[in-house]
Short mmCIF file of C-alpha atoms and ligand atoms in Angstrom, two decimals:
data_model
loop_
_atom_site.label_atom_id
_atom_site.label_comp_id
_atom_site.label_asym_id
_atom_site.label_seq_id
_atom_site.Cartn_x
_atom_site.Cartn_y
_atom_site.Cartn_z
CA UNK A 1 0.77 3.18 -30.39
CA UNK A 2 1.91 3.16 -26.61
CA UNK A 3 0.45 1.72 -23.77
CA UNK A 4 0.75 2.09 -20.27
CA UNK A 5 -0.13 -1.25 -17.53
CA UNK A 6 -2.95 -0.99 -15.57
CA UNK A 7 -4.36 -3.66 -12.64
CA UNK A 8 -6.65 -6.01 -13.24
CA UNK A 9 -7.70 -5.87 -9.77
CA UNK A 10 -8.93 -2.66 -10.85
CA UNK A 11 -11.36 -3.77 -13.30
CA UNK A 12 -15.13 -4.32 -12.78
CA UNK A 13 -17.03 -6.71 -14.27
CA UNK A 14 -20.72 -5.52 -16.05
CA UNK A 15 -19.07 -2.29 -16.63
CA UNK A 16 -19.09 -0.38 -20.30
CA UNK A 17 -15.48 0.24 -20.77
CA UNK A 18 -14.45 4.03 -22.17
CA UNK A 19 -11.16 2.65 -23.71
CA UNK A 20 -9.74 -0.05 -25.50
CA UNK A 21 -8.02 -2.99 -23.32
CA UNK A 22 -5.13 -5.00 -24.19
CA UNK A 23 -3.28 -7.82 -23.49
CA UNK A 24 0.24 -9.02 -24.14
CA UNK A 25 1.58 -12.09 -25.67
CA UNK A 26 5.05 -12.13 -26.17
CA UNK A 27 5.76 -9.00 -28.04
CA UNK A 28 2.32 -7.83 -29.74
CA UNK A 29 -0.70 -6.21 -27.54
CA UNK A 30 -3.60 -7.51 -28.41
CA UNK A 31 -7.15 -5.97 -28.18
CA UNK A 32 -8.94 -8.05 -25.22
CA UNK A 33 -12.04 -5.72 -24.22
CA UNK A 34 -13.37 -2.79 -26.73
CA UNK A 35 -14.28 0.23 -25.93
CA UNK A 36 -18.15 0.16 -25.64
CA UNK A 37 -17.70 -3.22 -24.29
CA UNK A 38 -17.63 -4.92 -21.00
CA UNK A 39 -16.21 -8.46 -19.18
CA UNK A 40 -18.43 -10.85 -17.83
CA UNK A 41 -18.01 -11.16 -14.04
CA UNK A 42 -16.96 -15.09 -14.44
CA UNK A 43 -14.91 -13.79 -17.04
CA UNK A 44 -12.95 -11.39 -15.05
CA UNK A 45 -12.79 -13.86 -12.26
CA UNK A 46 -11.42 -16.41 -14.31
CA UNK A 47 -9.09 -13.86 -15.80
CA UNK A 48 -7.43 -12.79 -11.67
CA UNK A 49 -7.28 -16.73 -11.55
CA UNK A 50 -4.82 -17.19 -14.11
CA UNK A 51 -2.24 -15.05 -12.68
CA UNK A 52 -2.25 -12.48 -16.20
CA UNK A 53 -0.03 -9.87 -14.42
CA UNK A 54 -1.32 -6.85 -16.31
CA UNK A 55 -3.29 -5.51 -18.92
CA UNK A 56 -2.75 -2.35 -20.84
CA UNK A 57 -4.44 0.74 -22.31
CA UNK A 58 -3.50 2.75 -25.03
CA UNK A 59 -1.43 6.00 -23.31
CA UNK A 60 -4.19 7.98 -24.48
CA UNK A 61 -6.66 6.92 -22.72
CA UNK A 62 -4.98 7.28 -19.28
CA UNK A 63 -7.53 10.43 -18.20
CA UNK A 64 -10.04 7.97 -19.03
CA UNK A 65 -8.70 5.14 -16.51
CA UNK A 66 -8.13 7.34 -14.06
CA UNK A 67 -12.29 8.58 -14.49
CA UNK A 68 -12.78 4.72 -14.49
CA UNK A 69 -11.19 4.43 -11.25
CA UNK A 70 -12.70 7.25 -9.21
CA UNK A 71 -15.87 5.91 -10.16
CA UNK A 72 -15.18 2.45 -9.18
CA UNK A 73 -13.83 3.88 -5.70
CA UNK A 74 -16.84 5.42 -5.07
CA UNK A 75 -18.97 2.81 -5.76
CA UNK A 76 -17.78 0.18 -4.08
CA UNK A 77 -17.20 2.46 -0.82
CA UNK A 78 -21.17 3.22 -0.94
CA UNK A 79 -22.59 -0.40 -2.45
CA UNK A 80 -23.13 -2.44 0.83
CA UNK A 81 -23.97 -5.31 -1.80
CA UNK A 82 -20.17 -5.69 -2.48
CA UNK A 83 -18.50 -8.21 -0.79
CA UNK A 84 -15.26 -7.19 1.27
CA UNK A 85 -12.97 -9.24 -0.82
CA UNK A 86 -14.08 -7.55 -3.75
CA UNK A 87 -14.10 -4.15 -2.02
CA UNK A 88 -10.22 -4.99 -0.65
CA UNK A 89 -9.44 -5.32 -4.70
CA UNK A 90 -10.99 -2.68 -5.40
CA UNK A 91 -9.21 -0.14 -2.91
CA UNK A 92 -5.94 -2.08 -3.23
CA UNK A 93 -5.79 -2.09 -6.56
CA UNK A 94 -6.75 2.00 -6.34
CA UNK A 95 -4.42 2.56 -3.93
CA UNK A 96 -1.44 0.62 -5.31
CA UNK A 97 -1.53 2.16 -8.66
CA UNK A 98 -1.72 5.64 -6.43
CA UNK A 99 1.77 4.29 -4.71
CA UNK A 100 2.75 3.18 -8.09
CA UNK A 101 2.32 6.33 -9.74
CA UNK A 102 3.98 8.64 -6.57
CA UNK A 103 7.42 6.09 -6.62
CA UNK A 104 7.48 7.14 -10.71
CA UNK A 105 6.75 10.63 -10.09
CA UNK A 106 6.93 12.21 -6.68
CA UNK A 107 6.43 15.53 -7.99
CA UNK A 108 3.23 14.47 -9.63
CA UNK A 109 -0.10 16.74 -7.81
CA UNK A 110 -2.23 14.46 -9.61
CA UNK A 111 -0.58 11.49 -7.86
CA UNK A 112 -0.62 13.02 -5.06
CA UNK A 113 -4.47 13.81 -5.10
CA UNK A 114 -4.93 10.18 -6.06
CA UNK A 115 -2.82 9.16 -2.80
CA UNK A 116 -5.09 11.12 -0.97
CA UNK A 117 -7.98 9.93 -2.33
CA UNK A 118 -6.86 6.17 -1.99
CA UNK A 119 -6.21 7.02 1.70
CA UNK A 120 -9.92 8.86 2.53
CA UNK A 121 -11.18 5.48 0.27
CA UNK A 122 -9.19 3.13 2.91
CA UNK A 123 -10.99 5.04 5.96
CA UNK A 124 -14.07 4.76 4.29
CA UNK A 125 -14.11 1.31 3.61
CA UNK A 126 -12.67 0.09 6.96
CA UNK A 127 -15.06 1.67 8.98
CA UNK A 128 -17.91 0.45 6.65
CA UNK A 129 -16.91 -3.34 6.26
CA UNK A 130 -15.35 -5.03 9.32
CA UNK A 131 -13.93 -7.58 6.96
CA UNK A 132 -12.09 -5.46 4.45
CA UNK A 133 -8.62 -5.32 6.73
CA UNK A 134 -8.40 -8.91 6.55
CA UNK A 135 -9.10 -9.30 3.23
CA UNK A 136 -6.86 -6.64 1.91
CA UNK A 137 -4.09 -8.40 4.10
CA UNK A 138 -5.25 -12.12 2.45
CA UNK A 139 -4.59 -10.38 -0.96
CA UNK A 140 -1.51 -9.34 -0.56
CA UNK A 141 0.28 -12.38 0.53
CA UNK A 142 -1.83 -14.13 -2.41
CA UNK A 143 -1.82 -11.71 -5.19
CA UNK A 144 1.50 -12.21 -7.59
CA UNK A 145 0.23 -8.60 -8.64
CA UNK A 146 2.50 -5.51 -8.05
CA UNK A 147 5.95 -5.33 -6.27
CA UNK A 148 6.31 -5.86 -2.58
CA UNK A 149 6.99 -2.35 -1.77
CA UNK A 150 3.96 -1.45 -3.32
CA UNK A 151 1.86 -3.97 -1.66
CA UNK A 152 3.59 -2.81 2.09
CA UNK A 153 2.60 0.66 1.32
CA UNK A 154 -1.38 -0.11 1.36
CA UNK A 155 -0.79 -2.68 4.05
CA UNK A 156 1.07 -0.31 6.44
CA UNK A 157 -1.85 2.08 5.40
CA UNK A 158 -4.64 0.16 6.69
CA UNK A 159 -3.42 -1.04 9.50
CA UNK A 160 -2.35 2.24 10.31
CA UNK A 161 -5.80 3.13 9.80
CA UNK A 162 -7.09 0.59 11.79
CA UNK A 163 -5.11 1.54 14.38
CA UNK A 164 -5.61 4.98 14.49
CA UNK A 165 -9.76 4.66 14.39
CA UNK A 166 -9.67 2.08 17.59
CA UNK A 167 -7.24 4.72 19.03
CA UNK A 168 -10.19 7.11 18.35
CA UNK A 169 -8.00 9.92 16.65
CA UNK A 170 -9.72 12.37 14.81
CA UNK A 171 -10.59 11.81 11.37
CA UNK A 172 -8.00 14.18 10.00
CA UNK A 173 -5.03 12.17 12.24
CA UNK A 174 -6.32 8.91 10.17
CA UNK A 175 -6.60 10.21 7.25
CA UNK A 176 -3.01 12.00 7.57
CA UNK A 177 -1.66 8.39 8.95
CA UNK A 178 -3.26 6.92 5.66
CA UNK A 179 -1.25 8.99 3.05
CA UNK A 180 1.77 8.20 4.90
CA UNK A 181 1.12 4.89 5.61
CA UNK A 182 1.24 4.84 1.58
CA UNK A 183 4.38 6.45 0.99
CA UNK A 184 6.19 5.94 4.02
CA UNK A 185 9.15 4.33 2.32
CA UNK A 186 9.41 6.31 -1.10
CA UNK A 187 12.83 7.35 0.31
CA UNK A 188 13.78 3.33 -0.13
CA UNK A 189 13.29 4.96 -4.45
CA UNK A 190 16.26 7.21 -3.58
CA UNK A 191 18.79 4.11 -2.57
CA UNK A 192 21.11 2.75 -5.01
CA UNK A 193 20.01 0.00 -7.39
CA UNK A 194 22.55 -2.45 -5.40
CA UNK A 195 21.17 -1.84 -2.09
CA UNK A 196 17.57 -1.81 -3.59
CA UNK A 197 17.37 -5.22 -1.83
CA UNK A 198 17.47 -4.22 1.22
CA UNK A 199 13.66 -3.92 1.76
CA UNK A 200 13.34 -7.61 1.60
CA UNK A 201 16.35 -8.07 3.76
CA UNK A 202 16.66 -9.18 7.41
CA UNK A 203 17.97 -6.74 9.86
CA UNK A 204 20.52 -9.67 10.76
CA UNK A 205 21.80 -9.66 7.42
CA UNK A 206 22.40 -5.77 6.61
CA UNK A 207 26.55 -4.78 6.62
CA UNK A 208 27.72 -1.75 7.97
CA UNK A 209 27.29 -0.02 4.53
CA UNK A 210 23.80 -1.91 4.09
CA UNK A 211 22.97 0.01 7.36
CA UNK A 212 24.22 3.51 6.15
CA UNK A 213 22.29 3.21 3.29
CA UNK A 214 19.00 2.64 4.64
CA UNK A 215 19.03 4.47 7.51
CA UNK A 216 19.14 7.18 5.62
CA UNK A 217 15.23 6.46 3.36
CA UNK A 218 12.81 8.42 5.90
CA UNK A 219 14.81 11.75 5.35
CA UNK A 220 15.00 11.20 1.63
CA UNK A 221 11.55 10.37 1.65
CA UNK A 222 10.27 13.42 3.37
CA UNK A 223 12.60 15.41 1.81
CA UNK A 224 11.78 14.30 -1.63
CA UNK A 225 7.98 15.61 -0.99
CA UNK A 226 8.71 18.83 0.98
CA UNK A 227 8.02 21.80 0.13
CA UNK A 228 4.43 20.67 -1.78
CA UNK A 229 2.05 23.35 -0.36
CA UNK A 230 -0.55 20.27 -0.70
CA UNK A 231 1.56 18.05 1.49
CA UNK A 232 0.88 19.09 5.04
CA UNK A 233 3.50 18.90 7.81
CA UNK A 234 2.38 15.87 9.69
CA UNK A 235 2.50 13.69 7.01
CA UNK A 236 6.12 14.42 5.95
CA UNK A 237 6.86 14.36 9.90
CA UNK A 238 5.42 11.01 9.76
CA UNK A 239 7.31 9.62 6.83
CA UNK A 240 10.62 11.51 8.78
CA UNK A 241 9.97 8.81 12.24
CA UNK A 242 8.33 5.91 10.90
CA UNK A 243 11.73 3.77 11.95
CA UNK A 244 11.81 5.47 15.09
CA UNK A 245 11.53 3.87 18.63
CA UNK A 246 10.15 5.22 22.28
CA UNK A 247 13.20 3.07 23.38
CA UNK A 248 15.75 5.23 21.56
CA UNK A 249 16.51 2.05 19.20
CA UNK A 250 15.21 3.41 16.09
CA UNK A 251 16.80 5.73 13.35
CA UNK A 252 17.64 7.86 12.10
CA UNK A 253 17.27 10.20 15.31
CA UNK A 254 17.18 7.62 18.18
CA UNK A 255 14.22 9.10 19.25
CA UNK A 256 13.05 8.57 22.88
CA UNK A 257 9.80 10.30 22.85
CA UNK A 258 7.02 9.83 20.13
CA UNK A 259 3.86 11.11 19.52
CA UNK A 260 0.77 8.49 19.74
CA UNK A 261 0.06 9.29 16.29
CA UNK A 262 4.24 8.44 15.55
CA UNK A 263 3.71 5.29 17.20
CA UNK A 264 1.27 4.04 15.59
CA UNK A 265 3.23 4.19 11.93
CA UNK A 266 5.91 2.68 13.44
CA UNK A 267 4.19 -0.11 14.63
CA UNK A 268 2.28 -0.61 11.61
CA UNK A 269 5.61 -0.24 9.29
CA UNK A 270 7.67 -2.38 11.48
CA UNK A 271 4.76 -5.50 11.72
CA UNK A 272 4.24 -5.80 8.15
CA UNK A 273 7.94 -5.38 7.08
CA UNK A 274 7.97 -8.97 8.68
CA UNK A 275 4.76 -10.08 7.26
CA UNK A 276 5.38 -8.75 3.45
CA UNK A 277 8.46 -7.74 2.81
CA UNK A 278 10.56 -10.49 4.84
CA UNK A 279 7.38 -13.09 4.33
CA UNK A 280 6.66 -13.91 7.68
CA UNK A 281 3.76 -15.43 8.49
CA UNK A 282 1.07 -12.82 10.72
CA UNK A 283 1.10 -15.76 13.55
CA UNK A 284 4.56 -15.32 13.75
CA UNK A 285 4.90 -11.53 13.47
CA UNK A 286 1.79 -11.54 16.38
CA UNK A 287 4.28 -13.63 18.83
CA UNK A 288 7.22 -11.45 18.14
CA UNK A 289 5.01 -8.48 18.86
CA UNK A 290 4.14 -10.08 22.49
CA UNK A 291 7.66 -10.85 23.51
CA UNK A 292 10.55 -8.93 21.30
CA UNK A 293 8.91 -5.60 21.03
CA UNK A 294 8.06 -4.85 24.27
CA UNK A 295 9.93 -1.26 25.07
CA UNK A 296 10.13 -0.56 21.69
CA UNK A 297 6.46 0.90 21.61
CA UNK A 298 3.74 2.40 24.29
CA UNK A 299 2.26 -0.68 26.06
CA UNK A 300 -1.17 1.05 25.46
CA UNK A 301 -0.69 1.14 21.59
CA UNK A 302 0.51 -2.13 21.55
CA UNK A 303 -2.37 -3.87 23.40
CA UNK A 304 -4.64 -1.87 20.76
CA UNK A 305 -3.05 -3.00 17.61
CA UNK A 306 -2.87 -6.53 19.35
CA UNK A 307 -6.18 -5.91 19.81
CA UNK A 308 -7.32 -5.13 16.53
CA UNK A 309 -5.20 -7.81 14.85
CA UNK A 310 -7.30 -10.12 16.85
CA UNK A 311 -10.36 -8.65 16.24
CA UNK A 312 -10.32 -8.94 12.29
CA UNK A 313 -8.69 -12.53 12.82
CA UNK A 314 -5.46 -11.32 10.86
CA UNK A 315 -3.44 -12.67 13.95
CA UNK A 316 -4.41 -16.24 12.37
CA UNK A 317 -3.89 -15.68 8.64
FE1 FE2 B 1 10.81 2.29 6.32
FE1 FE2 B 2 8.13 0.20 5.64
#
């Protein structure tokens, strides 16, 4: 048989299962949950406590997960029973396999759908739950779940988001700054496996080579999802300027004029590089945003985010 991982943030407790579940010890998969069965909440909980990585499904069965998964999206955008924490695992969890699945296969539609889908989800729980930015944040920094890359995708997505909403852009701007909040660095897929590092890398500590290399990820990104008549043009324009600055210091084009909307990845992409991928704390990343960043970004759009950062108390996490 093969099997294929799957999140356990994903999983629901009281819920009949369609498909078998496994677990791994050493080399064997073993069956955990059977199909017609489900996981006591405590269960579960106790289960995300122990820091089990991943569970698996039979390859199968993947259609089925992927049902599984809708479903759960939908519900726990509509329940307003659901806490937010639970909600933030829920979408994370939805939206990180979604990133997951487009860094293995950027041709993929049906990753691409579930990208979009992951995106209109983050929208629709943000502006439902006030406490669901925070809490997918908190997760992130806690969860030993998923690879950092991953996990900076559906950050830079929600905040972006977030942003975008207090900036009142319409809903198709926020939705289009979602999806590219989530792939915004699939071009970092394209670098070499010896400059893979370089995500988690200080700017300080890049060579001249380092540099060449990784200026080069928001081309290769957009360029590795053009011409998909379902991607539209402002999302691979976004994914093209993300490292871009209204000061003329970003790359790869210097630009010196940007587009709210333009900002607004930017900022997001550039803030939690610090906090996730370089493991800043947000405190810290807030402060730099106050004094180092100054020209970099519209004074407006940075008094928002600062704003909203406040706001859901993620200044303070
Ligand atoms: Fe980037
Ligand atoms: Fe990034």
């Amino acid at each position: 048989m093969e099997y294929v991982p799957i999140r356990i943030s994903t999983l629901r407790g009281e819920t009949i299962f369609e498909f078998n579940i496994y677990i791994q010890v050493r080399e064997k998969y073993l069956l955990y949950i059977r199909q017609g069965d489900d996981i006591d909440t405590s269960r579960l909980k106790r289960l995300k406590k122990k820091r089990v990585r991943q569970l698996f499904i039979e390859t199968k069965d993947e259609e089925k997960y992927q049902n599984f998964l809708d479903v759960g999206l939908d519900m726990v955008i509509n329940d307003s029973s659901i806490a937010a924490d639970e909600k933030a695992d829920m979408v994370g969890g939805y939206a990180s396999t979604a990133v997951d699945e487009m860094a293995e296969n950027p041709e993929s539609v049906v990753a691409f759908k579930m990208t979009e889908k992951a995106a209109s989800g983050i929208v629709d729980v943000l502006a439902a739950d006030g406490d669901v930015l925070a809490e997918i944040m908190k997760k992130s920094s806690e969860s030993q779940e998923g690879d950092v890359g991953t996990k900076h995708g559906v950050n830079v997505a929600s905040l972006c988001v977030a942003l975008g909403t207090a900036m009142g852009l319409t809903k198709q701007a926020i939705r289009d700054l979602g999806v590219a909040g989530l792939l915004h660095d699939i071009g970092l897929n394209e670098l070499p496996d010896d400059k893979k590092h370089l995500l988690t890398t200080p700017y300080e500590k890049f060579t001249k080579e380092d540099w060449k290399a990784y200026k080069a990820h928001p081309k290769s990104g957009a360029e590795v999802l053009n011409g998909k008549d379902y991607i539209n043009p402002q999302i691979l324009l976004l994914i093209k300027v993300h490292e871009e600055r209204k000061s003329g210091d970003g790359f790869p084009e210097k630009l010196t004029k940007m587009e709210p909307i333009e900002e607004v990845i930017a900022l997001a992409s550039w803030y939690d590089r610090l906090v996730t991928c370089l493991g800043w704390t947000h405190k810290d990343a807030f402060e730099n945003l106050k004094i180092d960043q100054l020209g970099n970004f519209d004074m407006k759009i940075l008094d928002k985010f600062k704003k909203v950062l406040k706001e859901k108390g993620i200044n303070n996490l």
